Short mmCIF file of C-alpha atoms in Angstrom, two decimals:
data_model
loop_
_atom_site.label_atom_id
_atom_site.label_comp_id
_atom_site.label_asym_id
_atom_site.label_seq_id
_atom_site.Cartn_x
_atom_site.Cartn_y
_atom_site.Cartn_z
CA UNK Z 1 78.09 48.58 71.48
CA UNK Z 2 77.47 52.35 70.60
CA UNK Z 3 75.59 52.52 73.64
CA UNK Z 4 78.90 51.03 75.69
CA UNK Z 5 81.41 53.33 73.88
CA UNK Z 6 79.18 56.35 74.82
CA UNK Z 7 78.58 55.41 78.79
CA UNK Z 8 82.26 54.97 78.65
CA UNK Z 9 82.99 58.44 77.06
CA UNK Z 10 80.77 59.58 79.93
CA UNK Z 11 82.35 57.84 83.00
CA UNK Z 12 85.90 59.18 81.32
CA UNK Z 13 84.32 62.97 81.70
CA UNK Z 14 82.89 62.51 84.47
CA UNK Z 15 86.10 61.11 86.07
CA UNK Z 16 87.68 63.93 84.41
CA UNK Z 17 85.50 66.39 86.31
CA UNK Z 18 86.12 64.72 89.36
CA UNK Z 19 90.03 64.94 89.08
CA UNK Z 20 89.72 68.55 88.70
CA UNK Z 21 91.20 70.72 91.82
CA UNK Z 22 89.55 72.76 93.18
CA UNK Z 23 91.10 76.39 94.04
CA UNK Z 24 89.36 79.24 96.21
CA UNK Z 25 90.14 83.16 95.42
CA UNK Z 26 89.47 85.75 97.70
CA UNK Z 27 89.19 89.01 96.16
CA UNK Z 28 90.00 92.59 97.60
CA UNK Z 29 86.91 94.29 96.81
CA UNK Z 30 83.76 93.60 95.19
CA UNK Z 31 83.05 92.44 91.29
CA UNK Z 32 84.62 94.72 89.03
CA UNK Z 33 87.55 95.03 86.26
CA UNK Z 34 90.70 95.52 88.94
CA UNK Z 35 90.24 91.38 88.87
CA UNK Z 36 89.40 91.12 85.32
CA UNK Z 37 92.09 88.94 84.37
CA UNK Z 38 90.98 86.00 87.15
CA UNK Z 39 87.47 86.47 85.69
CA UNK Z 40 88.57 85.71 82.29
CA UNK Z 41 90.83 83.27 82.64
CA UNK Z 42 87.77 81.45 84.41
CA UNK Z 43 85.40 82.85 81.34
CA UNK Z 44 87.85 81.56 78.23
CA UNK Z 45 88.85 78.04 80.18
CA UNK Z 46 92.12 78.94 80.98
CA UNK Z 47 91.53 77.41 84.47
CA UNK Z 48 90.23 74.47 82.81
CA UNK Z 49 92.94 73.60 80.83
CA UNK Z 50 95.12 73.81 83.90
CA UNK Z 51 92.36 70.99 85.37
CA UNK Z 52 91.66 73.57 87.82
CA UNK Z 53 87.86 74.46 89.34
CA UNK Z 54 88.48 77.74 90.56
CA UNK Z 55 86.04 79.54 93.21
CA UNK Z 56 86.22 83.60 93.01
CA UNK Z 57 84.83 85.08 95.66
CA UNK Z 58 84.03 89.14 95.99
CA UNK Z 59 85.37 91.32 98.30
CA UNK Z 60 83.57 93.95 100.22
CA UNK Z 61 84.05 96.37 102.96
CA UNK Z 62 83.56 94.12 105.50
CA UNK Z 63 85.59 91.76 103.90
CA UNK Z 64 89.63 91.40 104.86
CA UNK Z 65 91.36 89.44 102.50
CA UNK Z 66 93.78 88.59 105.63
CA UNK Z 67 91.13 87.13 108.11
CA UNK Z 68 90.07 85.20 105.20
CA UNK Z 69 93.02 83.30 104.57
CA UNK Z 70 93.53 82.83 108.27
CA UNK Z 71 90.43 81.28 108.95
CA UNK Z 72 91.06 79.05 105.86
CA UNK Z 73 87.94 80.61 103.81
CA UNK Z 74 90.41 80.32 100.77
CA UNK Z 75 93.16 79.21 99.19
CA UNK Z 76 95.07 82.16 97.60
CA UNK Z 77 93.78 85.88 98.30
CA UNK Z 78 94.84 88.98 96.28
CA UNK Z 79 96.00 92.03 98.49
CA UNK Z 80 98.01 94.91 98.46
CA UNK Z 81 101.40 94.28 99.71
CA UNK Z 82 101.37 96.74 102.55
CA UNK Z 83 98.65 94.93 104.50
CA UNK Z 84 100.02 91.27 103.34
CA UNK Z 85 103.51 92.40 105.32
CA UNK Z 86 102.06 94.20 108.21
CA UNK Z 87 100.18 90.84 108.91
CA UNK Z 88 102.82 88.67 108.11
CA UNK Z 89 105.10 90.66 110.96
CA UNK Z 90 101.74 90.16 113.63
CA UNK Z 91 102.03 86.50 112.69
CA UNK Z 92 100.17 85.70 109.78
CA UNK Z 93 102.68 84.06 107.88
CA UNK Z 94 101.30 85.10 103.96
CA UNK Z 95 103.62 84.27 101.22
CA UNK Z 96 103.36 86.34 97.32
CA UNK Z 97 103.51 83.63 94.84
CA UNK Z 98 102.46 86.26 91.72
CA UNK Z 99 102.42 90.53 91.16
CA UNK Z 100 100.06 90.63 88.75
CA UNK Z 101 99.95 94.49 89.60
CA UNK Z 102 103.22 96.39 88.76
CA UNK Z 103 102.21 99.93 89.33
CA UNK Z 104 99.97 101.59 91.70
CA UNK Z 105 96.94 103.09 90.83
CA UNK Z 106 96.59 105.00 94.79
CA UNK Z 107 96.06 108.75 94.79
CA UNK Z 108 95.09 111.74 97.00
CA UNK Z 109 92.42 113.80 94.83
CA UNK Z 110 91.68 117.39 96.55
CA UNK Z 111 89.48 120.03 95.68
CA UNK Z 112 91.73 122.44 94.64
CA UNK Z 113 89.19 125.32 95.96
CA UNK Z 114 90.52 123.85 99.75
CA UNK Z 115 93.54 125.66 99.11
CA UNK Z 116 95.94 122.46 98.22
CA UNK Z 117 98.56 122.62 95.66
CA UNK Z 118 101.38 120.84 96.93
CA UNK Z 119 101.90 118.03 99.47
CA UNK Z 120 103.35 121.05 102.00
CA UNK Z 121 99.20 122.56 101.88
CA UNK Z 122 98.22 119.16 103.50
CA UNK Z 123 99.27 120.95 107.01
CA UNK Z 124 95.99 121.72 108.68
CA UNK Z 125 93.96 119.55 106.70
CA UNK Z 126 91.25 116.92 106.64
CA UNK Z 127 92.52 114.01 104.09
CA UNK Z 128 90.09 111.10 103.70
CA UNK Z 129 91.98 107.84 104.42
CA UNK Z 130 90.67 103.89 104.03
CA UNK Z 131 91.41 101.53 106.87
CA UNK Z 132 91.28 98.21 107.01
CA UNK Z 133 94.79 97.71 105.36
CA UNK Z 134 94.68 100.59 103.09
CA UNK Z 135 95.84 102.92 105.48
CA UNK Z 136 99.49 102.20 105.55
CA UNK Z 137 100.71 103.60 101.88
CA UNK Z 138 99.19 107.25 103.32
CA UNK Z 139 100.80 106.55 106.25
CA UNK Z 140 103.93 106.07 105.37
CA UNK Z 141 103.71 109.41 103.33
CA UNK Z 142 102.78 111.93 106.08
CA UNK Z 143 105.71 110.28 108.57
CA UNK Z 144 107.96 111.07 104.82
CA UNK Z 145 106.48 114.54 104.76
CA UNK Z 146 107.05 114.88 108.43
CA UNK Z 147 103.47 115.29 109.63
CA UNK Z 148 101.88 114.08 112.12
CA UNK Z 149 97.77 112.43 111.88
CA UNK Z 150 96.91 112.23 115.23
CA UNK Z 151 95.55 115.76 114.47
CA UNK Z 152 98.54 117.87 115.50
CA UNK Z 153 99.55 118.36 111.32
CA UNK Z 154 96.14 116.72 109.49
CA UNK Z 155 93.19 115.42 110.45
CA UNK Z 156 92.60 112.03 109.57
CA UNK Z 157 88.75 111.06 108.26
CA UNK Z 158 88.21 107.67 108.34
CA UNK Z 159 86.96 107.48 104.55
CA UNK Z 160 84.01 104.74 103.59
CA UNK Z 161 84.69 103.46 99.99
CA UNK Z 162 82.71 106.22 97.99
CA UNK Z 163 83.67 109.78 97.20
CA UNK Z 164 80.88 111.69 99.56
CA UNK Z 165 83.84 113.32 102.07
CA UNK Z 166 84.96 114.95 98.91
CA UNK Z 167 81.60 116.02 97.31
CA UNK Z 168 80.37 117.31 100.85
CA UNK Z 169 83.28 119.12 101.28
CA UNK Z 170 84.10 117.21 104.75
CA UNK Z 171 87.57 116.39 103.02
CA UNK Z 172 89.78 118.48 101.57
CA UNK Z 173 91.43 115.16 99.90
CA UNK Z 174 90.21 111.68 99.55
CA UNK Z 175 91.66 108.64 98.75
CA UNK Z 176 91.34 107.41 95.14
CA UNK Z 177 92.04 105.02 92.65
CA UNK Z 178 93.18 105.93 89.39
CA UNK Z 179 90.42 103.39 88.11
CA UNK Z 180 87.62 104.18 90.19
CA UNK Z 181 87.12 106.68 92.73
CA UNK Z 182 88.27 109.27 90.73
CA UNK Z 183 86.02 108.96 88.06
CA UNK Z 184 83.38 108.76 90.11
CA UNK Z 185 83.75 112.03 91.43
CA UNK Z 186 84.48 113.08 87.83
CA UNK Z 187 80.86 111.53 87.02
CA UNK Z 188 79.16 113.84 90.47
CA UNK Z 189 79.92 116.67 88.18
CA UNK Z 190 83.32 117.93 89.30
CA UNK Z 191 85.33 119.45 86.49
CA UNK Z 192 88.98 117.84 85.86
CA UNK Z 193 90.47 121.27 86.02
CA UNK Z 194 88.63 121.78 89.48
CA UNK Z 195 90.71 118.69 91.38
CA UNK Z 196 94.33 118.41 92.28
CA UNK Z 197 95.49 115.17 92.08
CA UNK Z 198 98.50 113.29 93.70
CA UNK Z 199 99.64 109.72 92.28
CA UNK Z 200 101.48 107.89 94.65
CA UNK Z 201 103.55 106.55 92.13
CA UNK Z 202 104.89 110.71 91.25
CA UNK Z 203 105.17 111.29 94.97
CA UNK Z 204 107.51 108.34 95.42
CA UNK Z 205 105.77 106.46 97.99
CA UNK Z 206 104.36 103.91 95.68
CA UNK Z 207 103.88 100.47 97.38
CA UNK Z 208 103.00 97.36 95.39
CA UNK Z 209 99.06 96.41 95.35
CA UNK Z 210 97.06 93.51 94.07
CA UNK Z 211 99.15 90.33 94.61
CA UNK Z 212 98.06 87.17 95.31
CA UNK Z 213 99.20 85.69 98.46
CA UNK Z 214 98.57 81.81 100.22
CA UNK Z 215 100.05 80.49 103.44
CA UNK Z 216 103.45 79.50 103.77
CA UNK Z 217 103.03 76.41 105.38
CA UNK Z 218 100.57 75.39 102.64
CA UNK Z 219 103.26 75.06 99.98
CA UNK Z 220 105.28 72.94 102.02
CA UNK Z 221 103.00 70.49 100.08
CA UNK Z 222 104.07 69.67 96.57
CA UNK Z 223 100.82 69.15 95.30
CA UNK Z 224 99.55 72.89 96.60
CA UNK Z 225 102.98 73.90 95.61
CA UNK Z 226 101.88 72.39 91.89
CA UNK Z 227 98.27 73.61 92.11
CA UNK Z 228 99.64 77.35 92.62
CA UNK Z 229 101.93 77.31 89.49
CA UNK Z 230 98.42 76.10 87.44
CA UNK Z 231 96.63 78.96 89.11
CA UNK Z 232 99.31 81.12 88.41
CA UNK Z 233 100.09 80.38 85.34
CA UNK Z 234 96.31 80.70 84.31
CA UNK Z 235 95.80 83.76 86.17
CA UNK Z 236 98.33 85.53 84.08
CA UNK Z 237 97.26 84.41 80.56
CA UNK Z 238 93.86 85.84 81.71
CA UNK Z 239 95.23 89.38 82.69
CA UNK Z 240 97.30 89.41 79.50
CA UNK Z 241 94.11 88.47 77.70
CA UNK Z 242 92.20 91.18 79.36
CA UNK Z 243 94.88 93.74 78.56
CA UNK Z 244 94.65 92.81 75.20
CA UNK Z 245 90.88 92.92 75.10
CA UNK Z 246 89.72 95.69 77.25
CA UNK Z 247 86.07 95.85 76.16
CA UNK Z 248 85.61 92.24 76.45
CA UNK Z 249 87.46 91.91 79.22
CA UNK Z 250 84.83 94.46 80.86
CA UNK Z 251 81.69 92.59 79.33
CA UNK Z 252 82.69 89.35 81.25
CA UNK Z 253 83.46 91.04 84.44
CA UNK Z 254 79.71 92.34 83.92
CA UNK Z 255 78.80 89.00 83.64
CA UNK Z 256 79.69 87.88 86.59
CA UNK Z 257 78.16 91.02 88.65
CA UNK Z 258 75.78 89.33 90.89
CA UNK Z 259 74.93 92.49 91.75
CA UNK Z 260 73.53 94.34 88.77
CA UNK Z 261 75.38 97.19 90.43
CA UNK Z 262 77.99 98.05 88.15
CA UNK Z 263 77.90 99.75 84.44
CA UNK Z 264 79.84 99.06 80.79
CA UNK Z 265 80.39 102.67 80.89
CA UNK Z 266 82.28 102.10 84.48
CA UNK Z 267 83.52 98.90 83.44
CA UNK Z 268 85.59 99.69 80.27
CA UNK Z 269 86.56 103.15 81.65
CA UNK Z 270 88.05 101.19 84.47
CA UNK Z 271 89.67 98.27 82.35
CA UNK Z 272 91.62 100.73 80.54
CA UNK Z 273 92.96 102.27 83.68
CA UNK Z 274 93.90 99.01 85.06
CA UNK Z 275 95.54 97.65 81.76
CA UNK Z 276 98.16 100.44 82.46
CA UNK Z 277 99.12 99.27 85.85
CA UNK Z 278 99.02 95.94 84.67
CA UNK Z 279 101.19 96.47 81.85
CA UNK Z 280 105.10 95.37 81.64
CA UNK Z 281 104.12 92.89 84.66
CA UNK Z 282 104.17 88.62 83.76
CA UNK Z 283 103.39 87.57 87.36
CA UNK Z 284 107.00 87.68 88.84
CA UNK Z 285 108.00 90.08 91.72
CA UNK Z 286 110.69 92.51 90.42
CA UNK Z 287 112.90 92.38 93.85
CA UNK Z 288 113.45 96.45 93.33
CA UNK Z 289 109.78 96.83 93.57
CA UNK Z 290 109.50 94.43 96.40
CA UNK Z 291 112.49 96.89 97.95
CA UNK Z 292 111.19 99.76 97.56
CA UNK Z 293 107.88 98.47 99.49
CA UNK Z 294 109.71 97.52 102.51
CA UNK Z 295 111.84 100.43 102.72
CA UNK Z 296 109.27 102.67 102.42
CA UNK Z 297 107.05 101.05 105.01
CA UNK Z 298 110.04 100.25 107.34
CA UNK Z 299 110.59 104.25 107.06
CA UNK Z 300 107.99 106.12 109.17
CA UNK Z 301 109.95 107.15 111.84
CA UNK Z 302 109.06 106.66 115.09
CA UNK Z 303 106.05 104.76 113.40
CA UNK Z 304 106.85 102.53 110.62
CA UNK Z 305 103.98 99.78 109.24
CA UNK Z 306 106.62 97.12 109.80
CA UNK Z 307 109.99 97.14 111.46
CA UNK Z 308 111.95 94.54 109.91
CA UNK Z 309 111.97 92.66 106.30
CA UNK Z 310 110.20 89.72 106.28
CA UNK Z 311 112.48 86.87 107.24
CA UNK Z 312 111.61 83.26 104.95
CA UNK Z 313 109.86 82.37 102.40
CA UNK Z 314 108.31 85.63 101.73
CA UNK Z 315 108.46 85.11 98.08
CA UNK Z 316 108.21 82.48 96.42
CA UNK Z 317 109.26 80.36 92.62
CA UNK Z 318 106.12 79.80 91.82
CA UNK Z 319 105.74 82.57 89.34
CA UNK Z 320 109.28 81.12 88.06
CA UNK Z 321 107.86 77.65 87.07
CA UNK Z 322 104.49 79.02 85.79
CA UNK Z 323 106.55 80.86 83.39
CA UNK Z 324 108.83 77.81 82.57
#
């Protein structure tokens, strides 16, 4: 009998295990704290308890987040909203179901030896820029300034993803993250007091970043539609967890470095940055955030990243009913 009651409690988990759906994330970028909060909701069971089996996979620079989804590599991708729209207008039709992000961590960072004070010094410049989607936030900026990147008013270098333009003096300014890039030219040795920064968000040309975006046609079925708010809802109660718990939060991003790559030191630095942008944020998309985005990108002149708001389902309840 014992041995009946316990091949039954078996079969039950197993079946258990079985039921479990499965969910696929595409990251930006590779392993490190700006996705803490899907890391630890996967780390403390908080997927789990939703019955979900969730798949994270890294980023990288030859990685788009976009193509991914396209090619059906994944179920829900996170993204900056600037690239999600420009593809959405080209025919991708991507759908934000959750903002974990509610501030922008973007900046310029310039040696201030190159002469640059203000935005109006960027005239005759080389500014390091990232492609592949991160372009159009910078973009948007020079057409607001009035300049021109073809060469004419800056030169455009197309920036890898480390700081080298900068510490090579190829750049006058390079793109950084408040949580990353920056720091790491902080840790080459440059003093604080030796770099001019520009935030994005002080400029006024912030644009919304990591969000997590799935097809549109996908949640046309009830049970994706129902697998999303899970996700969502476990998502979030990781990031809040991780914002709580910024050194822990760091240590189980670590964990989960397949790449040995990345440092505590790094890691909790860069927690601590990204607990401010995700601060005052539960997963819903604040419409005046989401309008200011498409203004700004519908505003580059002759130019503009898209040309119209998105028409349909661009966003959609599911952050509503997670929250329920």
């Amino acid at each position: 009998m014992k041995y009946l009651m316990t091949s039954a409690a078996a079969l039950a988990f197993m079946a258990g295990a079985v039921q479990a759906e499965d969910v696929t994330l595409q990251l930006k970028w590779v392993t490190q704290a700006q996705f803490a909060g899907y890391y630890v909701a996967k780390d403390k069971g908080f997927y789990d308890e939703e019955g979900l089996n969730v798949t994270i996979l890294p980023g990288g620079p030859d990685v788009a987040p976009t193509q991914v989804i396209a090619g059906g590599g994944a179920d829900v991708v996170v993204d900056w909203m600037p690239s999600a729209l420009a593809a959405r207008e080209k025919g991708l039709p991507l759908v934000n179901i959750a903002q974990p992000f509610k501030s922008s961590g973007m900046m310029l960072t310039c040696l201030k030896e190159s002469g640059v004070a203000t935005p109006a010094d960027f005239k005759g410049k080389t500014l390091g820029v990232w492609f592949g989607g991160n372009e159009y936030p910078f973009l948007n900026w020079m057409n607001k300034l009035g300049l021109k990147t073809d060469g004419t008013d800056v030169t455009v270098l197309k920036q890898g993803f480390n700081v080298d333009p900068l510490l090579q003096k190829q750049a006058a300014c390079i793109s950084t993250m408040t949580y990353n890039e920056y720091w790491q030219v902080i840790d080459a040795g440059v003093k604080p007091e030796d770099l001019v920064t520009f935030k994005y968000e002080d400029e006024g040309v912030a644009t919304l970043e990591d969000g997590l975006y799935v097809l549109e046609d996908n949640l046309k079925d009830a049970a994706f539609d129902e697998k999303m708010v899970k996700f969502v809802r476990a998502s979030m109660k990781g990031w809040k967890y991780a914002e709580a718990n910024p050194d822990e939060a760091a240590m189980i991003v670590l964990e989960n470095d397949e790449t040995g790559a990345q440092t505590e030191s790094h890691q909790k630095r860069m927690m601590g940055e990204v607990a401010k942008l995700t601060a005052g944020s539960n997963g819903a998309l604040d419409e005046a955030d989401y309008t200011r985005t498409v203004e700004a990108l519908m505003s580059g002149g002759s130019d503009p990243v898209i040309t119209k708001a998105p028409e349909g389902a661009w966003t959609h309840q599911i952050t509503d009913k997670a929250l329920q």
